[in-house]
């Protein structure tokens, strides 16, 4: 089966993202985790830092590779031969936004499907911004991100 793509900004990757990735691997045998320079968001971590952290925290998970892409996600999917884009849904508020992106991607390429995985209950409230805010204010993020990401965030917000 072709690869599926799990795309996101991952600024930085959290346990919530890894939860979606691991559950998606029960359905898709190979997943390319993809991240990009963003035009719409100012990132705390550079593209290289986001890629390094993604590679570190997925290195022991089989069936995963991590790639950067430029341009449209559907073009990258076509380049990889991927027919599926994976996205996580946390709350009903994610739905409107995700629905818009998924329908636009479907319009851009009718051969590519977006498949949603519901976040586990313990990660419903999690986002990369919240984790960074908590770390900046001296809070404990050890349950929210892998240890390597926790160290990187603490260095970054010092
Ligand atoms: N657990 C924890 N947090 C999660 C999560 C989960 N399961 N799922 C999403 N999030 C959070 C992210 O951490 C992020 O939080 P933040 O805003 O606090 O940083 C937020 O939800 C947004 O998710 P993200 O995955 O970063 O999505 P995005 O909307 O920024 O999209 C791309 C990123 C790369 C997929 C998108 O910009 C893209 O497709 N770019 C290519 C250009 C393109 O094709 N454009 C046309 C689209 S129609």
Coordinates of C-alpha atoms and ligand atoms in Angstrom, one line a residue:
X1 CA 0.0 0.0 0.0
X2 CA 1.2 3.5 -0.8
X3 CA 2.3 5.8 2.0
X4 CA -0.1 8.1 3.8
X5 CA 1.0 11.6 4.8
X6 CA 0.6 13.1 8.2
X7 CA 1.3 16.8 7.7
X8 CA 1.5 19.6 10.2
X9 CA 3.6 22.5 11.4
X10 CA 4.8 20.4 14.4
X11 CA 6.2 23.5 16.2
X12 CA 7.1 21.4 18.1
X13 CA 5.8 17.8 17.9
X14 CA 3.7 16.9 21.0
X15 CA 2.4 13.6 22.6
X16 CA -0.9 14.5 20.9
X17 CA 0.7 14.3 17.5
X18 CA 2.5 11.0 18.3
X19 CA -0.8 9.6 19.6
X20 CA -2.5 10.3 16.2
X21 CA 0.6 8.9 14.3
X22 CA 0.7 5.7 16.3
X23 CA -3.0 5.1 15.9
X24 CA -2.9 5.9 12.2
X25 CA -0.1 3.3 11.8
X26 CA -2.7 0.6 12.8
X27 CA -4.5 1.5 9.6
X28 CA -1.7 2.6 7.2
X29 CA 1.6 0.5 7.2
X30 CA 3.7 3.4 6.2
X31 CA 3.3 7.1 7.0
X32 CA 5.4 10.0 5.9
X33 CA 5.4 12.8 8.5
X34 CA 5.7 16.0 6.6
X35 CA 6.3 19.6 7.6
X36 CA 7.0 22.8 5.8
X37 CA 8.1 26.4 6.0
X38 CA 4.9 28.1 6.9
X39 CA 3.7 31.3 5.3
X40 CA 0.8 31.8 7.6
X41 CA 2.4 31.1 10.9
X42 CA 5.5 32.4 12.7
X43 CA 7.3 29.3 14.1
X44 CA 9.3 29.1 17.3
X45 CA 11.4 26.3 15.9
X46 CA 13.1 26.5 12.5
X47 CA 12.2 23.9 9.9
X48 CA 15.5 22.1 10.5
X49 CA 14.8 22.0 14.3
X50 CA 11.2 20.8 13.7
X51 CA 12.5 18.0 11.4
X52 CA 15.3 17.0 13.9
X53 CA 12.8 16.7 16.7
X54 CA 10.3 14.7 14.6
X55 CA 13.1 12.3 13.6
X56 CA 14.3 11.9 17.1
X57 CA 10.9 11.1 18.6
X58 CA 9.9 8.8 15.7
X59 CA 13.2 6.9 15.3
X60 CA 11.9 3.8 17.2
X61 CA 8.6 3.7 15.5
X62 CA 8.5 1.4 12.5
X63 CA 6.9 2.5 9.2
X64 CA 7.6 6.2 9.6
X65 CA 9.8 8.6 7.7
X66 CA 10.0 12.4 8.1
X67 CA 10.2 14.8 5.2
X68 CA 10.1 18.5 4.5
X69 CA 8.1 19.8 1.6
X70 CA 7.5 23.1 -0.2
X71 CA 4.4 24.3 -1.9
X72 CA 1.1 22.7 -1.9
X73 CA 0.5 19.6 0.3
X74 CA -1.4 17.9 -2.5
X75 CA 1.5 18.3 -4.9
X76 CA 3.8 16.7 -2.4
X77 CA 1.4 13.9 -1.9
X78 CA 1.3 13.3 -5.7
X79 CA 5.1 13.4 -5.7
X80 CA 5.2 10.6 -3.1
X81 CA 2.4 8.6 -4.7
X82 CA 0.4 9.1 -1.5
X83 CA -3.4 8.9 -1.8
X84 CA -4.2 9.8 1.8
X85 CA -3.6 12.8 4.0
X86 CA -4.0 12.2 7.7
X87 CA -5.2 14.9 10.1
X88 CA -6.1 14.7 13.8
X89 CA -9.3 16.1 15.2
X90 CA -9.3 17.2 18.8
X91 CA -12.5 19.2 19.4
X92 CA -15.6 20.3 17.5
X93 CA -13.8 23.6 16.9
X94 CA -11.2 21.9 14.8
X95 CA -13.9 20.5 12.5
X96 CA -14.8 23.7 10.7
X97 CA -11.2 24.5 9.9
X98 CA -10.3 21.0 9.0
X99 CA -13.4 20.6 6.8
X100 CA -12.4 23.7 4.8
X101 CA -8.8 22.5 4.3
X102 CA -9.9 18.9 3.4
X103 CA -12.5 20.1 0.9
X104 CA -10.1 22.5 -0.7
X105 CA -7.4 19.8 -0.9
X106 CA -10.0 17.5 -2.5
X107 CA -10.8 20.1 -5.0
X108 CA -7.1 20.6 -5.8
X109 CA -6.7 16.9 -6.3
X110 CA -9.7 14.6 -6.4
X111 CA -7.6 11.5 -6.1
X112 CA -6.4 12.4 -2.6
X113 CA -8.5 11.7 0.5
X114 CA -8.2 13.2 3.9
X115 CA -8.7 10.8 6.7
X116 CA -9.3 12.0 10.3
X117 CA -8.3 10.4 13.5
X118 CA -9.9 11.5 16.7
X119 CA -7.5 12.5 19.4
X120 CA -7.3 10.4 22.6
X121 CA -9.2 12.0 25.5
X122 CA -6.0 12.8 27.4
X123 CA -4.7 15.0 24.5
X124 CA -8.0 16.7 23.5
X125 CA -6.8 20.0 25.0
X126 CA -3.2 19.9 23.7
X127 CA -1.6 22.3 21.2
X128 CA 2.0 23.2 20.5
X129 CA 1.3 26.9 21.4
X130 CA -0.2 25.9 24.8
X131 CA 2.8 23.7 25.6
X132 CA 5.2 26.6 24.8
X133 CA 3.2 29.0 26.9
X134 CA 3.2 26.7 29.9
X135 CA 7.0 26.2 29.6
X136 CA 7.6 29.9 29.2
X137 CA 5.7 30.5 32.5
X138 CA 7.6 27.7 34.3
X139 CA 4.9 25.0 34.2
X140 CA 5.5 21.3 33.9
X141 CA 5.2 20.0 30.3
X142 CA 6.7 16.6 31.0
X143 CA 3.4 14.8 30.4
X144 CA 2.7 16.7 27.2
X145 CA 5.8 16.2 25.1
X146 CA 8.6 13.6 24.8
X147 CA 11.7 14.3 26.9
X148 CA 13.8 15.4 24.0
X149 CA 11.1 17.9 23.0
X150 CA 10.8 19.1 26.6
X151 CA 14.5 19.8 26.7
X152 CA 14.4 21.7 23.4
X153 CA 11.5 23.9 24.5
X154 CA 13.1 24.7 27.8
X155 CA 16.3 25.8 26.0
X156 CA 14.3 27.8 23.5
X157 CA 12.2 29.7 26.0
X158 CA 15.1 30.4 28.5
Ligands
LIG1 N1 -2.3 17.0 19.2 C1 -1.9 18.1 19.6 N2 -1.9 19.3 18.9 C2 -2.5 19.2 17.7 C3 -3.0 18.0 17.2 C4 -2.9 16.8 18.0 N3 -3.4 15.7 17.6 N4 -3.5 18.2 15.9 C5 -3.3 19.5 15.7 N5 -2.7 20.1 16.7 C6 -2.4 21.5 16.9 C7 -1.0 21.8 16.4 O1 0.0 21.7 17.5 C8 -1.1 23.3 16.0 O2 -1.1 24.0 17.2 P1 -0.6 25.5 17.3 O3 -1.5 26.3 16.4 O4 -0.7 25.8 18.7 O5 0.8 25.5 16.8 C9 -2.6 23.4 15.5 O6 -3.2 22.3 16.0 C10 -2.6 23.4 14.0 O7 -2.2 22.2 13.5 P2 -1.1 22.0 12.4 O8 -0.9 20.6 12.2 O9 0.1 22.8 12.7 O10 -1.9 22.5 11.1 P3 -1.8 23.7 10.2 O11 -3.2 24.1 10.0 O12 -0.8 24.7 10.6 O13 -1.3 23.0 8.8 C11 0.1 22.2 7.1 C12 0.0 22.7 8.6 C13 1.6 22.0 6.8 C14 -0.6 20.9 7.0 C15 -0.6 23.3 6.2 O14 -0.1 24.5 6.4 C16 -0.4 22.9 4.7 O15 -1.1 22.1 4.1 N6 0.6 23.7 4.1 C17 0.9 23.5 2.7 C18 0.2 24.6 1.8 C19 -1.1 24.1 1.2 O16 -1.2 23.1 0.7 N7 -2.1 25.0 1.4 C20 -3.4 24.8 0.9 C21 -4.3 24.1 1.9 S1 -5.9 23.9 1.3

